Short mmCIF file of C-alpha atoms in Angstrom, two decimals:
data_model
loop_
_atom_site.label_atom_id
_atom_site.label_comp_id
_atom_site.label_asym_id
_atom_site.label_seq_id
_atom_site.Cartn_x
_atom_site.Cartn_y
_atom_site.Cartn_z
CA MET A 1 109.83 112.96 49.89
CA ARG A 2 108.35 116.47 50.10
CA ASN A 3 105.03 115.06 51.32
CA THR A 4 106.81 113.19 54.09
CA ARG A 5 108.55 116.37 55.29
CA ALA A 6 105.32 118.34 55.16
CA LEU A 7 103.52 115.68 57.16
CA ALA A 8 106.34 115.57 59.73
CA VAL A 9 106.28 119.36 60.16
CA ALA A 10 102.48 119.41 60.44
CA GLY A 11 102.57 116.57 62.99
CA ALA A 12 105.19 118.37 65.08
CA ALA A 13 103.12 121.58 65.02
CA VAL A 14 99.97 119.75 66.12
CA ALA A 15 101.89 117.95 68.90
CA ALA A 16 103.40 121.23 70.16
CA LEU A 17 99.99 122.89 70.20
CA GLY A 18 98.42 119.90 71.94
CA LEU A 19 101.11 119.83 74.63
CA SER A 20 100.96 123.57 75.28
CA ALA A 21 97.19 123.70 75.81
CA PRO A 22 97.15 121.70 79.09
CA ALA A 23 100.06 123.79 80.40
CA ALA A 24 98.12 126.97 79.75
CA LEU A 25 95.10 125.60 81.61
CA ALA A 26 97.21 124.79 84.67
CA TRP A 27 97.56 128.51 85.33
CA GLU A 28 93.81 129.00 85.41
CA THR A 29 92.65 126.30 87.85
CA PRO A 30 94.08 123.93 90.44
CA SER A 31 94.97 120.59 88.89
CA ASN A 32 96.81 117.35 89.50
CA ILE A 33 96.08 116.64 93.14
CA THR A 34 98.64 114.13 94.43
CA ALA A 35 98.42 112.35 97.78
CA LEU A 36 101.46 110.43 99.04
CA PRO A 37 101.50 107.76 100.25
CA SER A 38 98.45 106.58 98.36
CA VAL A 39 97.79 103.86 100.96
CA ILE A 40 98.00 104.92 104.60
CA ALA A 41 97.04 103.73 108.09
CA PRO A 42 94.93 105.77 110.52
CA GLY A 43 97.11 108.30 112.35
CA GLY A 44 99.59 108.49 109.44
CA GLN A 45 100.70 111.66 107.69
CA LEU A 46 99.61 112.34 104.12
CA THR A 47 101.43 114.84 101.89
CA ILE A 48 99.08 116.63 99.47
CA THR A 49 100.49 118.46 96.44
CA VAL A 50 98.41 120.56 94.04
CA ASP A 51 99.57 122.09 90.77
CA GLY A 52 98.17 125.42 89.58
CA CYS A 53 97.68 126.74 93.10
CA ARG A 54 99.97 129.76 93.32
CA SER A 55 98.74 131.36 96.54
CA GLY A 56 97.96 128.22 98.53
CA GLY A 57 94.59 126.92 99.62
CA THR A 58 92.81 124.31 101.71
CA ALA A 59 92.46 120.54 101.30
CA THR A 60 89.55 118.70 102.88
CA SER A 61 88.48 115.07 103.17
CA ASN A 62 86.31 112.90 105.40
CA ALA A 63 89.50 111.22 106.67
CA PHE A 64 91.33 114.32 107.98
CA ALA A 65 90.72 117.82 109.30
CA PRO A 66 90.89 120.74 106.82
CA THR A 67 94.54 121.24 105.96
CA ARG A 68 96.28 124.43 104.83
CA LEU A 69 98.21 124.19 101.56
CA SER A 70 101.17 126.56 101.33
CA PRO A 71 102.92 127.69 98.14
CA VAL A 72 106.10 125.75 97.43
CA HIS A 73 109.11 128.02 97.19
CA HIS A 74 111.70 126.57 94.88
CA GLY A 75 114.48 128.52 96.58
CA GLY A 76 116.71 128.76 93.52
CA LYS A 77 116.98 128.74 89.80
CA GLY A 78 115.86 125.16 89.33
CA ASN A 79 117.42 122.68 86.95
CA GLU A 80 118.02 125.08 84.10
CA GLY A 81 119.92 127.92 85.78
CA ASP A 82 119.53 131.28 84.05
CA ARG A 83 118.30 129.77 80.77
CA GLY A 84 114.63 129.98 81.79
CA GLY A 85 113.96 126.32 80.98
CA ALA A 86 112.40 123.68 83.22
CA GLY A 87 113.39 125.51 86.39
CA ASN A 88 111.24 128.49 85.45
CA ASN A 89 107.64 127.35 85.54
CA ASP A 90 106.04 130.73 85.18
CA GLY A 91 105.08 130.29 81.53
CA GLY A 92 106.74 133.56 80.57
CA ARG A 93 104.73 135.58 83.11
CA GLY A 94 107.67 136.55 85.30
CA GLY A 95 107.87 135.98 89.05
CA ASP A 96 109.40 133.00 90.80
CA GLY A 97 107.61 130.27 88.82
CA ASN A 98 105.72 129.09 91.89
CA ASP A 99 102.55 127.28 90.81
CA THR A 100 102.47 124.42 93.32
CA ALA A 101 101.05 124.23 96.84
CA ARG A 102 101.70 121.52 99.41
CA GLY A 103 100.44 120.54 102.84
CA THR A 104 100.57 117.68 105.32
CA ALA A 105 97.41 116.14 106.76
CA THR A 106 97.17 113.67 109.63
CA ILE A 107 94.65 110.89 109.03
CA ASN A 108 92.06 110.65 111.81
CA SER A 109 92.75 107.77 114.19
CA ASN A 110 89.12 106.66 113.82
CA ALA A 111 89.09 106.80 109.99
CA ARG A 112 87.34 103.76 108.52
CA PRO A 113 89.18 101.62 105.96
CA GLY A 114 88.43 102.52 102.34
CA SER A 115 89.06 105.04 99.58
CA TYR A 116 88.69 108.76 100.22
CA ASP A 117 88.31 111.83 98.01
CA ILE A 118 90.29 115.05 98.43
CA THR A 119 88.69 118.42 97.69
CA VAL A 120 91.00 121.40 97.20
CA THR A 121 89.92 125.03 97.33
CA CYS A 122 92.49 127.32 95.77
CA ASP A 123 92.25 130.87 94.42
CA GLY A 124 88.46 130.75 94.69
CA ARG A 125 88.18 127.52 92.68
CA THR A 126 87.42 124.00 93.83
CA LEU A 127 88.72 120.70 92.49
CA THR A 128 87.95 117.19 93.77
CA LYS A 129 90.06 114.11 93.13
CA PRO A 130 87.96 111.00 93.69
CA GLN A 131 89.60 108.07 95.47
CA ALA A 132 92.81 110.04 96.02
CA PHE A 133 94.07 107.73 98.78
CA THR A 134 93.11 104.61 100.70
CA VAL A 135 93.02 104.13 104.47
CA LEU A 136 93.98 100.65 105.64
CA GLY A 137 92.22 98.78 108.43
CA GLY A 138 94.13 98.64 111.68
CA VAL A 139 95.05 95.53 113.65
CA ARG A 140 93.97 95.30 117.25
CA GLY A 141 97.13 94.57 119.17
CA GLY A 142 97.48 93.11 122.62
CA ILE A 143 94.63 90.63 122.45
CA GLY A 144 95.60 88.55 119.47
CA GLY A 145 94.38 90.87 116.74
CA SER A 146 91.28 88.80 116.04
CA THR A 147 88.66 90.02 118.49
CA THR A 148 86.10 91.15 115.93
CA ALA A 149 86.63 88.63 113.15
CA GLY A 150 87.66 85.01 113.38
CA ALA A 151 87.78 82.00 111.16
CA THR A 152 84.56 81.35 109.29
CA PRO A 153 83.17 77.83 108.87
CA THR A 154 84.51 77.87 105.31
CA ASP A 155 88.01 78.70 106.58
CA VAL A 156 87.83 75.84 109.07
CA ALA A 157 86.63 73.40 106.39
CA ILE A 158 89.43 74.39 104.00
CA GLY A 159 92.06 74.14 106.74
CA GLY A 160 90.72 70.75 107.87
CA GLY A 161 90.76 69.50 104.29
CA LEU A 162 94.38 70.58 103.83
CA VAL A 163 95.43 68.86 107.08
CA ALA A 164 93.59 65.67 106.06
CA ALA A 165 95.24 65.72 102.63
CA ALA A 166 98.65 66.12 104.26
CA VAL A 167 98.02 63.19 106.62
CA VAL A 168 96.81 60.93 103.78
CA GLY A 169 99.74 61.97 101.55
CA GLY A 170 102.24 61.38 104.35
CA GLY A 171 100.71 57.96 105.08
CA VAL A 172 100.89 56.93 101.42
CA PHE A 173 104.51 58.08 101.19
CA TRP A 174 105.41 56.20 104.40
CA MET A 175 103.68 52.98 103.25
CA ARG A 176 105.42 53.15 99.88
CA ARG A 177 108.86 53.67 101.45
CA ARG A 178 108.17 50.78 103.82
CA ALA A 179 107.24 48.51 100.91
CA GLU A 180 110.46 49.45 99.05
CA ARG A 181 112.59 48.34 102.00
CA ARG A 182 111.09 44.82 101.98
CA ILE A 183 112.21 44.14 98.41
#
């Protein structure tokens, strides 16, 4: 019984230490770059959020112009009121607990479909998140949407095969129903 308690206490201590280490690192460098929505069309607006970026910074990508990231002001006490809990993200350093920066980027209208990286420069440090978001291919409207790509010979063969199978199946069904009526 004593060994079980000792193991439980040791496990809790190791878990607390392990969970506090990443939080301490967040104050040193920008981390956790988030791009929402993660899939976007050309011309759409992308919201970029970066943790560990107290004074703001700049986000860059091949899909949009350099975008200013501004510190997020929480504007209140947060979820925990005066208790200094989750609403106070300053890690005991005082201040307003502001360690997040956010900005809005507009995707270039000529951005090619595919995945794009985001590079953030914040407080003299740089962090890149590979494949942070994906740009979708646009549809050409007004002229049918299929000016550059049409049905391939394989598509035509598959479609023709499905139509032929439907005709044969319908014929068999019709012949069978006709034979049932004669009985």
